[in-house]
Amino acid sequence: MKNFLNISDVNSTELRKIVEDAKARKSKRLGFNKSQVDNDKPLDGKSMIMIFEKPSTRTRVSFDIAIKQLGGSSIVLNPDGIHYGKGDESTKDTARVLSEYADVIMIRTSSHKNLEEFGKYSLIPLINGLSDQSHPCQVMSDILTFEELKGNIKGKNLSWVGDGANNMSHSFIEAAVKFEFNLRIACPKKYSPNKKILKWAVKNNTKIKVTTDPKEAVKGADCIMTDKWVSMNDKGDKKKKKKILKNYQVNQKLIKHAKPDAIFMHCLPVGRGEEVTDDVIDGKKSVVWQQALNRVHAQKSIIKWCLD
Ligand code: CP
Ligand code: NVA
């Protein structure tokens, strides 16, 4: 049984298959209505359960549309309305019970450990819809978006500016290893990536660089990326964190150091005027709406891969 919890868990060949499958399936849908079922209906009669411990717009809707396009159905559960994580039913038992009802499960959680615990007992594939540690589905769909616009990501220069210690940054580090692109991360020392993830990445790919200088990170970049300065799971002093990150804003001055045809990516939701200025996110280089759409297409192929 295959879970999709971290990009680092899956080998490069399989990850490449997922991205190519997403491109192929997307191109076969040209002219289809948004929720029209794919001709081959690979998930006919199958269903997916989704549990959201945290708010979500894109992940919730894009997974729902993804499963519909594959010919299946979805059930969204609110943790407050079920016996989940409150101590009256163990994760083990919840995982075992839900395995009887559906074919695949997606969880957005504050605790990656909880996800791993659930995965240990689930009899059906489990997908990480964002945890405090990683956001693999978003990054897979960002690779799809990058390749639609810029071709094969191998050897390309991607730059991450801002919070280097969050889930998106970690999944990009893992993706840099698996898809062999160059990744430069600019972040304050305090918000450097998780040491264990970085160590694993450096061991497997020497083309990852962490710097405190945003200009150095974006120099010659094909793509500049950032994310909210304060993530859903951040518990510390938000004002203080924003102050430390204030020199890491992606603005017109900074993007001048990238390649002239560089693109700007952001997983959304965005803190406008904080990690990025309006003129960048609404400007010509920004591909954020295509990123949002591609969540549907990448996740379809992730679901299919899990069930294959
Ligand atoms: N990018 C992303 O995962 O957005 P949501 O939090 O809206 O799901
Ligand atoms: N790093 C952000 C991503 C949101 C999709 C967060 O965890 O809040």
Short mmCIF file of N, CA, C and O in Angstrom, two decimals, residues 113 150 167-168 236 242 266 300:
data_model
loop_
_atom_site.label_atom_id
_atom_site.label_comp_id
_atom_site.label_asym_id
_atom_site.label_seq_id
_atom_site.Cartn_x
_atom_site.Cartn_y
_atom_site.Cartn_z
N LYS A 113 3.49 13.97 13.13
CA LYS A 113 3.59 12.70 13.88
C LYS A 113 2.23 11.98 13.88
O LYS A 113 2.15 10.77 13.76
N LYS A 150 8.14 26.34 -18.22
CA LYS A 150 9.60 26.48 -18.38
C LYS A 150 10.30 25.20 -18.82
O LYS A 150 11.52 25.16 -18.89
N ASN A 167 6.64 24.35 6.09
CA ASN A 167 6.29 23.12 5.35
C ASN A 167 6.60 23.20 3.85
O ASN A 167 7.12 22.26 3.26
N MET A 168 6.32 24.36 3.24
CA MET A 168 6.58 24.51 1.79
C MET A 168 8.08 24.45 1.50
O MET A 168 8.51 23.78 0.56
N GLY A 236 4.58 31.11 17.88
CA GLY A 236 5.34 32.19 18.54
C GLY A 236 4.72 33.57 18.33
O GLY A 236 3.59 33.71 17.87
N LYS A 242 7.40 38.62 11.85
CA LYS A 242 7.27 39.47 10.66
C LYS A 242 8.37 40.52 10.61
O LYS A 242 8.87 40.87 9.55
N HIS A 266 3.63 31.29 -5.67
CA HIS A 266 3.20 31.38 -4.26
C HIS A 266 2.04 30.40 -4.11
O HIS A 266 1.12 30.41 -4.92
N LYS A 300 -4.93 14.53 -8.77
CA LYS A 300 -5.56 13.38 -9.44
C LYS A 300 -4.51 12.28 -9.65
O LYS A 300 -4.78 11.10 -9.40
#
